[in-house]
Coordinates of C-alpha atoms in Angstrom, one line a residue:
X245 CA 24.3 61.7 -73.2
X246 CA 24.4 65.4 -72.3
X247 CA 23.6 66.1 -76.0
X248 CA 20.5 63.5 -75.7
X249 CA 19.2 65.2 -72.6
X250 CA 19.7 69.0 -74.3
X251 CA 17.5 67.7 -77.3
X252 CA 15.2 66.4 -75.2
X253 CA 14.6 69.3 -73.1
X254 CA 14.1 71.5 -75.9
X255 CA 11.6 69.4 -77.5
X256 CA 9.2 69.1 -74.3
X257 CA 5.9 70.5 -74.5
X258 CA 4.7 73.1 -72.0
X259 CA 3.6 71.7 -68.8
X260 CA 0.1 70.7 -68.9
X261 CA 0.0 70.1 -72.6
X262 CA -1.5 66.5 -73.3
X263 CA -0.1 64.7 -75.9
X264 CA -1.9 63.6 -78.8
X265 CA -3.6 60.3 -78.8
X266 CA -3.8 58.5 -81.9
X267 CA -7.1 57.1 -83.6
X268 CA -8.1 53.9 -82.4
X269 CA -9.1 53.1 -85.9
X270 CA -6.1 54.1 -87.5
X271 CA -4.0 51.5 -88.9
X272 CA -0.6 50.6 -87.4
X273 CA 1.5 52.0 -90.6
X274 CA -0.5 55.2 -90.3
X275 CA 0.8 55.5 -86.8
X276 CA 4.2 54.8 -88.0
X277 CA 4.3 57.5 -90.4
X278 CA 2.6 60.2 -88.2
X279 CA 4.6 63.3 -86.7
X280 CA 5.3 62.6 -82.9
X281 CA 7.1 64.6 -80.4
X282 CA 10.2 63.2 -79.4
X283 CA 10.6 61.0 -76.5
X284 CA 11.6 62.0 -73.0
X285 CA 12.5 60.1 -70.1
X286 CA 9.8 59.3 -67.4
X287 CA 12.2 60.3 -64.6
X288 CA 13.4 63.6 -66.1
X289 CA 12.3 66.6 -64.2
X290 CA 9.2 68.2 -65.2
X291 CA 7.6 65.0 -66.6
X292 CA 4.2 64.9 -65.1
X293 CA 2.3 63.0 -67.6
X294 CA 2.9 59.3 -67.9
X295 CA 3.4 58.1 -71.3
X296 CA 0.1 56.6 -72.9
X297 CA 0.1 53.2 -74.7
X298 CA 0.8 53.3 -78.3
X299 CA 2.6 56.6 -77.9
X300 CA 6.1 55.1 -79.4
X301 CA 6.2 53.6 -82.9
X302 CA 7.3 50.4 -82.9
X303 CA 11.0 50.3 -84.3
X304 CA 11.3 54.0 -84.1
X305 CA 15.1 55.0 -83.6
X306 CA 15.4 58.3 -85.2
X307 CA 16.8 61.2 -83.1
X308 CA 18.3 58.8 -80.7
X309 CA 21.8 57.5 -80.2
X310 CA 22.6 53.9 -81.1
X311 CA 22.8 52.4 -77.3
X312 CA 19.2 54.0 -76.2
X313 CA 16.1 51.8 -76.1
X314 CA 13.1 52.8 -74.8
X315 CA 10.0 50.6 -74.9
X316 CA 11.4 48.9 -77.6
X317 CA 11.6 44.8 -77.0
X318 CA 15.0 43.6 -75.9
X319 CA 16.1 40.6 -78.0
X320 CA 17.7 38.2 -75.3
X321 CA 21.2 36.8 -75.6
X322 CA 21.2 33.4 -76.3
X323 CA 23.7 31.6 -73.8
X324 CA 25.6 28.5 -74.9
X325 CA 24.0 25.0 -73.4
X326 CA 25.8 24.0 -70.4
X327 CA 27.5 20.5 -70.4
X328 CA 26.4 18.3 -69.1
X329 CA 22.7 19.4 -69.5
X330 CA 21.1 20.4 -66.3
X331 CA 18.5 17.7 -64.7
X332 CA 15.1 18.8 -65.2
X333 CA 13.5 19.5 -62.1
X334 CA 11.2 17.4 -60.2
X335 CA 7.4 18.1 -60.3
X336 CA 6.1 20.5 -57.9
X337 CA 4.2 18.6 -54.9
X338 CA 0.5 19.2 -54.7
X339 CA -0.3 22.5 -53.5
X340 CA -4.1 23.2 -53.2
X341 CA -5.4 26.9 -53.4
X342 CA -5.9 26.7 -49.5
X343 CA -3.4 24.4 -47.9
X344 CA -3.9 23.1 -44.4
X345 CA -1.5 24.4 -41.9
X346 CA 1.5 22.1 -40.9
X347 CA 1.2 19.5 -38.5
X348 CA 2.5 20.3 -34.9
X349 CA 5.2 18.3 -33.4
X350 CA 4.6 16.1 -30.4
X351 CA 4.8 17.8 -27.3
X352 CA 7.3 15.7 -25.9
X353 CA 9.3 15.7 -29.1
X354 CA 13.0 17.8 -29.1
X355 CA 11.4 20.1 -31.9
X356 CA 8.3 20.9 -29.9
X357 CA 10.8 21.7 -26.8
X358 CA 13.0 23.9 -28.6
X359 CA 10.1 25.8 -29.9
X360 CA 8.6 26.6 -26.6
X361 CA 12.0 27.5 -25.1
X362 CA 11.8 30.2 -28.5
X363 CA 8.3 31.2 -28.0
X364 CA 8.3 31.3 -24.5
X365 CA 8.4 35.0 -22.7
X366 CA 10.8 36.0 -20.3
X367 CA 9.3 39.5 -19.4
X368 CA 6.3 40.9 -18.2
X369 CA 5.7 44.6 -17.4
X370 CA 5.1 45.3 -13.7
X371 CA 2.0 44.4 -12.1
X372 CA 1.2 42.1 -15.0
X373 CA 1.2 38.2 -15.7
X374 CA 2.2 36.6 -18.6
X375 CA -0.8 35.5 -20.7
X376 CA -1.2 32.3 -22.5
X377 CA -1.6 33.0 -26.3
X378 CA -4.7 33.6 -28.0
X379 CA -6.4 30.6 -29.7
X380 CA -6.9 31.0 -33.7
X381 CA -10.4 32.6 -34.9
X382 CA -13.2 30.2 -36.0
X383 CA -12.5 30.9 -39.5
X384 CA -8.9 29.7 -39.3
X385 CA -8.2 26.3 -40.0
X386 CA -6.2 24.5 -37.3
X387 CA -5.2 20.9 -36.5
X388 CA -5.8 19.7 -33.4
X389 CA -3.1 19.6 -31.0
X390 CA -1.9 16.1 -30.7
X391 CA -1.7 14.8 -27.1
X392 CA 1.5 13.5 -25.7
X393 CA 1.7 10.0 -24.7
X394 CA 1.9 9.8 -20.8
X395 CA 4.3 7.9 -19.0
X396 CA 2.9 4.3 -18.1
X397 CA 2.2 4.0 -14.5
X398 CA 4.6 1.6 -12.4
X399 CA 2.3 -0.6 -9.9
X400 CA 4.2 -0.8 -6.7
X401 CA 2.8 -4.2 -6.0
X402 CA 2.2 -6.2 -9.3
X403 CA 1.7 -9.6 -7.9
X404 CA -0.8 -8.6 -5.2
X405 CA -4.2 -9.9 -5.5
X406 CA -6.9 -7.9 -6.8
X407 CA -9.5 -8.9 -4.8
X408 CA -13.4 -9.6 -5.6
X409 CA -15.4 -6.5 -5.9
X410 CA -18.8 -6.5 -3.9
X411 CA -20.5 -3.1 -4.5
X412 CA -17.8 -0.9 -3.0
X413 CA -16.5 -3.7 -0.8
X414 CA -13.2 -5.8 -1.7
X415 CA -13.2 -9.5 -0.6
X416 CA -9.8 -11.2 -0.5
X417 CA -10.5 -15.2 -0.4
X418 CA -7.5 -17.4 -0.3
X419 CA -6.6 -21.1 0.0
X420 CA -3.2 -22.7 1.1
X421 CA -2.2 -26.4 1.2
X422 CA 1.2 -27.5 2.2
X423 CA 3.3 -30.7 3.1
X424 CA 6.2 -31.4 5.3
X425 CA 7.7 -32.8 8.3
X426 CA 7.7 -32.0 12.0
X427 CA 10.1 -33.9 14.3
X428 CA 8.1 -33.0 17.4
X429 CA 4.3 -32.9 16.4
X430 CA 2.9 -32.8 20.1
X431 CA 5.9 -30.3 21.5
X432 CA 6.8 -33.1 24.0
X433 CA 9.8 -33.0 26.4
X434 CA 13.0 -35.2 25.3
X435 CA 12.0 -37.4 28.4
X436 CA 9.1 -38.7 26.6
X437 CA 11.2 -39.8 23.1
X438 CA 9.1 -37.6 20.9
X439 CA 8.8 -39.0 17.2
X440 CA 8.6 -37.2 13.8
X441 CA 5.8 -37.2 11.7
X442 CA 4.9 -36.1 8.0
X443 CA 2.0 -33.8 7.8
X444 CA -0.4 -32.1 5.6
X445 CA -1.7 -28.6 6.5
X446 CA -4.8 -26.7 5.0
X447 CA -5.8 -23.4 5.7
X448 CA -8.6 -20.9 4.4
X449 CA -9.5 -17.5 5.0
X450 CA -11.0 -14.1 4.1
X451 CA -10.2 -10.4 4.0
X452 CA -12.6 -7.7 4.0
X453 CA -11.7 -4.0 3.0
X454 CA -14.3 -1.5 2.4
X455 CA -13.8 1.5 0.2
X456 CA -17.1 3.8 1.5
X457 CA -17.2 7.5 1.3
X458 CA -18.5 6.9 5.0
X459 CA -18.5 4.5 7.8
X460 CA -16.0 1.5 7.3
X461 CA -15.3 -2.3 7.7
X462 CA -12.2 -4.2 7.8
X463 CA -11.5 -7.6 9.0
X464 CA -9.9 -11.1 8.5
X465 CA -10.6 -14.4 9.1
X466 CA -8.5 -17.5 8.6
X467 CA -8.4 -21.0 9.8
X468 CA -6.4 -24.2 9.2
X469 CA -6.2 -28.0 10.2
X470 CA -3.0 -30.0 10.6
X471 CA -2.8 -33.6 9.9
X472 CA -0.2 -35.7 11.1
X473 CA -0.1 -38.9 9.4
X474 CA 2.6 -41.3 11.7
X475 CA 1.2 -39.1 14.7
X476 CA -3.2 -39.1 14.2
X477 CA -3.3 -37.9 18.2
X478 CA -1.2 -34.8 17.5
X479 CA -3.8 -33.6 14.5
X480 CA -5.3 -30.3 15.5
X481 CA -7.2 -27.4 14.2
X482 CA -6.4 -23.6 14.5
X483 CA -8.1 -20.3 14.0
X484 CA -8.0 -16.7 14.2
X485 CA -10.3 -13.3 13.2
X486 CA -10.7 -10.0 14.0
X487 CA -13.5 -7.5 12.7
X488 CA -13.6 -3.9 13.1
X489 CA -16.8 -1.8 12.0
X490 CA -17.5 2.2 12.3
X491 CA -20.7 3.9 11.8
X492 CA -20.6 7.5 11.5
X493 CA -23.9 9.2 13.1
X494 CA -22.5 12.6 12.2
X495 CA -19.0 14.3 11.6
X496 CA -17.6 13.9 15.1
X497 CA -19.8 11.1 16.2
X498 CA -19.2 7.5 15.4
X499 CA -20.7 4.0 16.7
X500 CA -17.8 1.4 17.0
X501 CA -18.3 -2.4 17.1
X502 CA -15.4 -4.9 17.1
X503 CA -15.3 -8.8 17.1
X504 CA -12.6 -11.3 17.5
X505 CA -12.4 -15.1 17.3
X506 CA -9.3 -17.2 18.6
X507 CA -9.2 -21.3 18.5
X508 CA -6.3 -22.9 19.6
X509 CA -5.1 -26.2 21.5
X510 CA -3.1 -26.8 24.8
X511 CA 0.1 -29.0 24.3
X512 CA 0.1 -32.2 26.3
X513 CA 3.1 -31.1 28.3
X514 CA 1.8 -27.8 29.5
X515 CA 1.9 -27.1 33.3
X516 CA -1.8 -26.6 33.8
X517 CA -2.8 -30.0 32.5
X518 CA 0.0 -32.1 33.6
X519 CA -0.4 -35.0 35.8
X520 CA 0.6 -35.5 39.3
X521 CA 2.7 -38.6 38.3
X522 CA 5.3 -38.7 35.7
X523 CA 4.2 -41.5 34.4
X524 CA 0.7 -40.4 33.2
X525 CA 0.7 -37.9 30.4
X526 CA -2.0 -36.5 28.3
X527 CA -3.0 -38.0 25.1
X528 CA -5.2 -35.5 23.5
X529 CA -4.7 -31.8 22.9
X530 CA -7.6 -30.1 24.7
X531 CA -9.3 -27.1 22.4
X532 CA -9.8 -23.5 23.5
X533 CA -12.2 -21.6 21.9
X534 CA -12.6 -17.8 22.7
X535 CA -14.7 -15.3 20.7
X536 CA -15.5 -11.6 22.1
X537 CA -16.9 -8.5 21.1
X538 CA -16.5 -4.5 21.9
X539 CA -19.6 -1.9 21.4
X540 CA -19.5 1.7 22.0
X541 CA -19.5 5.2 20.7
X542 CA -16.5 7.6 19.7
X543 CA -17.2 11.6 20.5
X544 CA -14.9 14.1 19.1
X545 CA -14.4 17.6 20.4
X546 CA -12.6 19.4 18.2
X547 CA -8.8 17.9 18.9
X548 CA -10.1 15.6 22.0
X549 CA -11.6 12.2 21.1
X550 CA -13.3 10.1 23.5
X551 CA -14.5 6.6 23.3
X552 CA -16.8 4.4 25.8
X553 CA -17.1 0.7 24.8
X554 CA -18.6 -2.4 26.9
X555 CA -16.6 -5.6 26.3
X556 CA -17.9 -9.2 26.1
X557 CA -15.6 -12.6 26.0
X558 CA -16.8 -16.0 26.1
X559 CA -13.9 -18.7 26.6
X560 CA -14.8 -22.5 26.3
X561 CA -12.1 -25.4 27.5
X562 CA -12.2 -29.1 26.4
X563 CA -11.5 -31.7 29.0
X564 CA -8.0 -33.6 28.8
X565 CA -7.6 -37.3 28.6
X566 CA -4.8 -39.0 30.5
X567 CA -3.1 -42.0 29.4
X568 CA -4.4 -44.0 32.2
X569 CA -7.9 -43.2 31.3
X570 CA -8.7 -40.6 33.5
X571 CA -10.3 -37.4 32.5
X572 CA -9.5 -33.3 33.7
X573 CA -12.6 -31.6 33.8
X574 CA -11.5 -28.4 32.4
X575 CA -15.1 -27.5 30.8
X576 CA -15.8 -26.4 34.4
X577 CA -13.2 -23.7 33.9
X578 CA -15.0 -21.8 30.8
X579 CA -16.3 -18.6 31.8
X580 CA -17.7 -14.8 30.7
X581 CA -15.7 -11.8 30.9
X582 CA -17.7 -8.5 31.5
X583 CA -16.0 -5.2 31.2
X584 CA -15.8 -1.6 29.9
X585 CA -13.2 0.6 28.5
X586 CA -12.6 4.3 28.3
X587 CA -9.9 6.0 26.0
X588 CA -9.3 9.6 25.6
X589 CA -6.6 11.4 23.4
X590 CA -5.7 14.5 22.0
X591 CA -4.6 15.4 18.4
X592 CA -1.3 17.6 19.0
X593 CA -0.5 17.3 15.4
X594 CA -1.9 14.8 12.5
X595 CA 1.3 12.7 13.3
X596 CA 1.2 12.6 17.1
X597 CA -1.8 11.7 19.3
X598 CA -1.1 10.8 22.9
X599 CA -3.7 9.0 24.7
X600 CA -5.2 7.4 28.1
X601 CA -6.9 4.3 28.5
X602 CA -8.7 2.4 30.9
X603 CA -10.4 -1.1 31.6
X604 CA -12.0 -2.8 34.1
X605 CA -13.7 -6.3 33.9
X606 CA -15.1 -9.2 35.8
X607 CA -14.6 -13.3 35.3
X608 CA -17.2 -15.8 36.3
X609 CA -16.6 -18.9 35.6
X610 CA -19.1 -21.5 34.7
X611 CA -18.2 -23.5 37.8
X612 CA -17.1 -21.5 41.1
X613 CA -14.4 -24.2 41.9
X614 CA -11.9 -25.3 39.5
X615 CA -10.6 -29.2 39.2
X616 CA -8.2 -28.8 41.8
X617 CA -10.6 -26.7 44.5
X618 CA -9.6 -23.2 44.1
X619 CA -12.0 -20.2 43.6
X620 CA -11.0 -18.3 40.6
X621 CA -13.5 -15.8 39.8
X622 CA -11.8 -12.4 40.0
X623 CA -11.8 -8.7 39.0
X624 CA -9.2 -7.0 37.0
X625 CA -8.5 -3.5 35.8
X626 CA -5.6 -1.7 33.5
X627 CA -4.3 1.8 33.5
X628 CA -1.9 2.6 30.4
X629 CA -0.9 5.5 28.3
X630 CA 0.8 6.0 25.2
X631 CA 0.9 7.4 21.9
X632 CA 0.1 7.0 18.3
X633 CA 3.0 8.7 15.9
X634 CA 3.9 9.0 12.5
X635 CA 7.4 10.2 12.6
X636 CA 8.0 10.1 8.8
X637 CA 6.7 8.0 6.0
X638 CA 9.3 5.6 7.4
X639 CA 8.2 5.1 10.7
X640 CA 5.1 4.5 12.6
X641 CA 3.4 2.8 15.1
X642 CA 1.8 2.9 18.8
X643 CA 3.4 2.4 22.1
X644 CA 1.9 2.4 25.4
X645 CA 3.0 1.3 28.9
X646 CA 0.9 1.1 32.3
X647 CA 0.1 -1.2 35.2
X648 CA -2.6 -4.0 35.2
X649 CA -3.9 -6.2 38.3
X650 CA -6.4 -8.9 38.9
X651 CA -7.7 -10.1 42.5
X652 CA -8.9 -13.5 43.1
X653 CA -12.0 -14.8 45.2
X654 CA -9.7 -17.3 46.7
X655 CA -7.3 -16.1 49.5
X656 CA -4.7 -18.7 48.4
X657 CA -4.4 -17.0 45.2
X658 CA -2.2 -13.8 45.2
X659 CA -2.9 -10.6 43.2
X660 CA -1.9 -11.3 39.5
X661 CA -0.2 -8.1 38.6
X662 CA 2.9 -6.0 36.8
X663 CA 3.7 -3.6 34.3
X664 CA 2.0 -3.9 31.2
X665 CA 3.9 -2.8 28.1
X666 CA 2.4 -2.7 24.4
X667 CA 4.1 -1.5 21.3
X668 CA 3.5 -1.9 17.5
X669 CA 6.0 -0.2 15.5
X670 CA 6.9 -0.3 11.4
X671 CA 10.1 0.8 9.8
X672 CA 10.1 1.1 6.0
X673 CA 13.6 2.0 4.8
X674 CA 12.9 1.4 1.5
X675 CA 9.8 0.1 -1.0
X676 CA 11.6 -3.4 -0.7
X677 CA 12.2 -3.5 2.7
X678 CA 10.1 -3.6 5.7
X679 CA 10.8 -4.1 9.7
X680 CA 7.9 -4.7 12.1
X681 CA 8.5 -4.8 15.7
X682 CA 5.5 -5.9 18.4
X683 CA 5.3 -6.1 22.2
X684 CA 2.6 -7.3 24.2
X685 CA 1.8 -7.9 27.7
X686 CA -1.1 -10.2 28.5
X687 CA -2.9 -11.6 31.7
X688 CA -4.2 -15.4 31.1
X689 CA -5.9 -17.9 33.1
X690 CA -4.7 -21.0 34.2
X691 CA -5.3 -24.4 36.2
X692 CA -2.0 -24.8 37.6
X693 CA -2.6 -25.6 41.4
X694 CA -1.6 -22.6 43.7
X695 CA -0.9 -20.1 40.5
X696 CA -3.2 -17.2 40.3
X697 CA -2.6 -16.7 36.3
X698 CA 0.0 -16.3 33.7
X699 CA 1.8 -12.9 33.1
X700 CA 2.9 -13.2 29.6
X701 CA 5.2 -10.7 27.9
X702 CA 6.1 -11.2 24.2
X703 CA 8.0 -9.5 21.5
X704 CA 8.3 -10.3 17.9
X705 CA 10.4 -8.9 15.0
X706 CA 10.0 -9.4 11.6
X707 CA 12.0 -8.2 8.5
X708 CA 10.9 -8.7 5.0
X709 CA 12.6 -7.9 1.8
X710 CA 11.9 -8.3 -1.8
X711 CA 14.6 -9.9 -3.6
X712 CA 12.8 -9.4 -6.6
X713 CA 9.4 -8.0 -7.9
X714 CA 7.9 -11.7 -7.2
X715 CA 10.3 -13.3 -4.8
X716 CA 10.2 -12.3 -1.1
X717 CA 12.0 -13.6 1.9
X718 CA 10.9 -13.0 5.4
X719 CA 12.5 -13.8 8.7
X720 CA 10.8 -13.8 11.9
X721 CA 12.0 -13.9 15.6
X722 CA 9.9 -14.3 18.4
X723 CA 10.5 -14.2 22.3
X724 CA 8.4 -15.0 25.2
X725 CA 8.3 -15.0 28.9
X726 CA 5.7 -16.7 31.1
X727 CA 5.2 -15.9 34.6
X728 CA 2.8 -18.4 36.6
X729 CA 2.4 -16.1 39.9
X730 CA 1.9 -17.6 43.4
X731 CA 1.6 -16.6 46.7
X732 CA 4.6 -16.8 49.0
X733 CA 2.4 -16.7 52.0
X734 CA 3.9 -19.5 54.8
X735 CA 0.6 -21.1 54.7
X736 CA 0.6 -21.5 50.9
X737 CA 4.1 -22.6 50.6
X738 CA 3.5 -25.5 53.3
X739 CA 0.3 -26.5 51.4
X740 CA 2.3 -26.8 48.4
X741 CA 5.1 -28.6 49.7
X742 CA 2.9 -31.1 51.0
X743 CA 0.9 -31.6 47.7
X744 CA 4.1 -31.7 45.5
X745 CA 3.0 -28.6 43.5
X746 CA 5.2 -26.0 41.9
X747 CA 5.2 -22.4 42.8
X748 CA 6.2 -19.5 40.8
X749 CA 7.0 -21.6 37.6
X750 CA 9.1 -19.6 34.8
X751 CA 9.1 -20.3 31.2
X752 CA 11.2 -18.7 28.5
X753 CA 10.7 -19.8 25.0
X754 CA 11.0 -18.7 21.3
X755 CA 11.1 -19.3 17.8
X756 CA 12.9 -18.0 14.7
X757 CA 11.3 -18.9 11.1
X758 CA 12.3 -18.1 7.6
X759 CA 10.0 -18.0 4.8
X760 CA 10.4 -17.6 1.3
X761 CA 7.8 -16.8 -1.4
X762 CA 7.8 -17.1 -5.1
X763 CA 4.8 -15.4 -6.9
X764 CA 4.2 -17.1 -10.1
X765 CA 0.8 -14.9 -10.9
X766 CA -1.2 -12.7 -8.8
X767 CA -3.2 -16.0 -7.7
X768 CA -0.9 -18.8 -7.3
X769 CA 2.5 -18.3 -5.3
X770 CA 5.1 -21.2 -4.3
X771 CA 5.9 -20.8 -0.5
X772 CA 8.7 -22.8 1.6
X773 CA 9.3 -22.4 5.3
X774 CA 11.2 -23.5 8.2
X775 CA 10.4 -22.9 11.7
X776 CA 12.5 -23.7 15.0
X777 CA 10.8 -23.6 18.5
X778 CA 12.3 -23.7 22.1
X779 CA 11.3 -23.8 25.3
X780 CA 12.6 -24.1 28.6
X781 CA 10.7 -24.5 31.9
X782 CA 11.1 -24.6 35.7
X783 CA 8.3 -27.1 35.7
X784 CA 9.1 -30.8 35.2
X785 CA 9.0 -32.4 31.5
X786 CA 7.6 -29.0 30.2
X787 CA 10.4 -28.0 27.9
X788 CA 10.6 -29.0 24.4
X789 CA 12.5 -28.4 20.9
X790 CA 11.0 -28.7 17.6
X791 CA 11.7 -28.2 13.8
X792 CA 9.1 -27.8 11.2
X793 CA 9.9 -27.8 7.3
X794 CA 6.7 -26.7 4.9
X795 CA 6.5 -26.6 1.1
X796 CA 3.3 -25.5 -0.6
X797 CA 0.9 -23.5 -2.7
X798 CA -1.3 -20.7 -2.0
X799 CA -4.3 -19.9 -4.2
X800 CA -5.8 -16.3 -3.7
X801 CA -7.9 -13.8 -5.7

């Protein structure tokens, strides 16, 4: 190798001397016979001129060692064929000149999540925020990002009715039919040997709920009729309804309008319509119909809210028929009630709003004297204070307490007065269970001789639980106390004793019920219920006990 390098160095031309170029027209044999300078390695020092094409004759080996090969083709050595022979490769897949970018995986897939973790930056210079990656240039093809499938929404009440939309107002009509057995249809005392009867009950109603950006309208009306096949005189109708409307004049001023309706019947053994003789009893169920309305304005002063409303109620009574053919004129005791209501509240927090409320009213009867000769026109007032609260999402309601009193035109009738307590509490420990507690105090009219009126206090508890999404069980318990207040003056006591009238009658009663509902669809529900009623009274032959069994279907939209 050293001798070769020395020979090449001696034969190298001077720096800058160009190598002779062969003529383009000379044949290959002529080129091979010309004298040429010896070859030199391109990587040797002083080699500044690259070798030209054709500077080396084909097959020229003079002056070079046998192992040197510069520019001559190398004959590839043939390797023995492998055994077994190699498998031929598959044809390459289609690959266009401008291939499309790879598809992106779903955002919710494991691959996409791992890629996002790797590409997520964990550091940003002080005072700067991490920037989202820039979109690709408009000249670069990019596949649109595949939208991840959202989780299906879980409907909390999949079997609740959807309602009928009329504009932006929803209507929820329903019809219910049921049949069963009642062992005491007229709620008579055991001394009258009450007999049971099969019954059929039909009921229908409508619930209204608005969905307006301004104003509001909500209400519910239901009515029913119970037909007793074995005791036709006990057949009766009932209805109940309430409506609330609000018209927003401005952001802080609104007009309020409320209405109510109630239809009921008096049981033959009630003290107010009982005959003086034990052998005479009422053979019909006198109807009581009451309608009422309230109208006024509500004004907000920052957190203070003041409401002023006028009230009007009308109550009709139907005459009672006795077994001896006589009639008790109850229609003359129908009356009009005119009054006003003032309420002020203060919003301490959105979840706590204490209030003070006062009502004043006057009742005027169609006849100034009732069938027993008492003047029952009266004036009354009620003052109460309370609060509307929402402790958590599980507990909310309203509670109030105060004092109420009624003064009658007849001096023989004592003042009807007492504490007034009202409450409504809703407790929802879970999405499947709801507990509702309600308490109320009312001052009602009566035609019982020497009794001013009836102060009624009641409390109701309802527990509802969903055993399944379409199977619900409800337990209801109710307790009430009726106080027929009378005067204790010696004159009144002597007159009542002479006429055989009862003073200061007390009644305690209640009911317990269980209802099971199986919702076949949103529109069809199978219902079954059992109710037990009990009443004990200090008035003669006024207590009773009854059991009612019902099974039916409910159709709703």
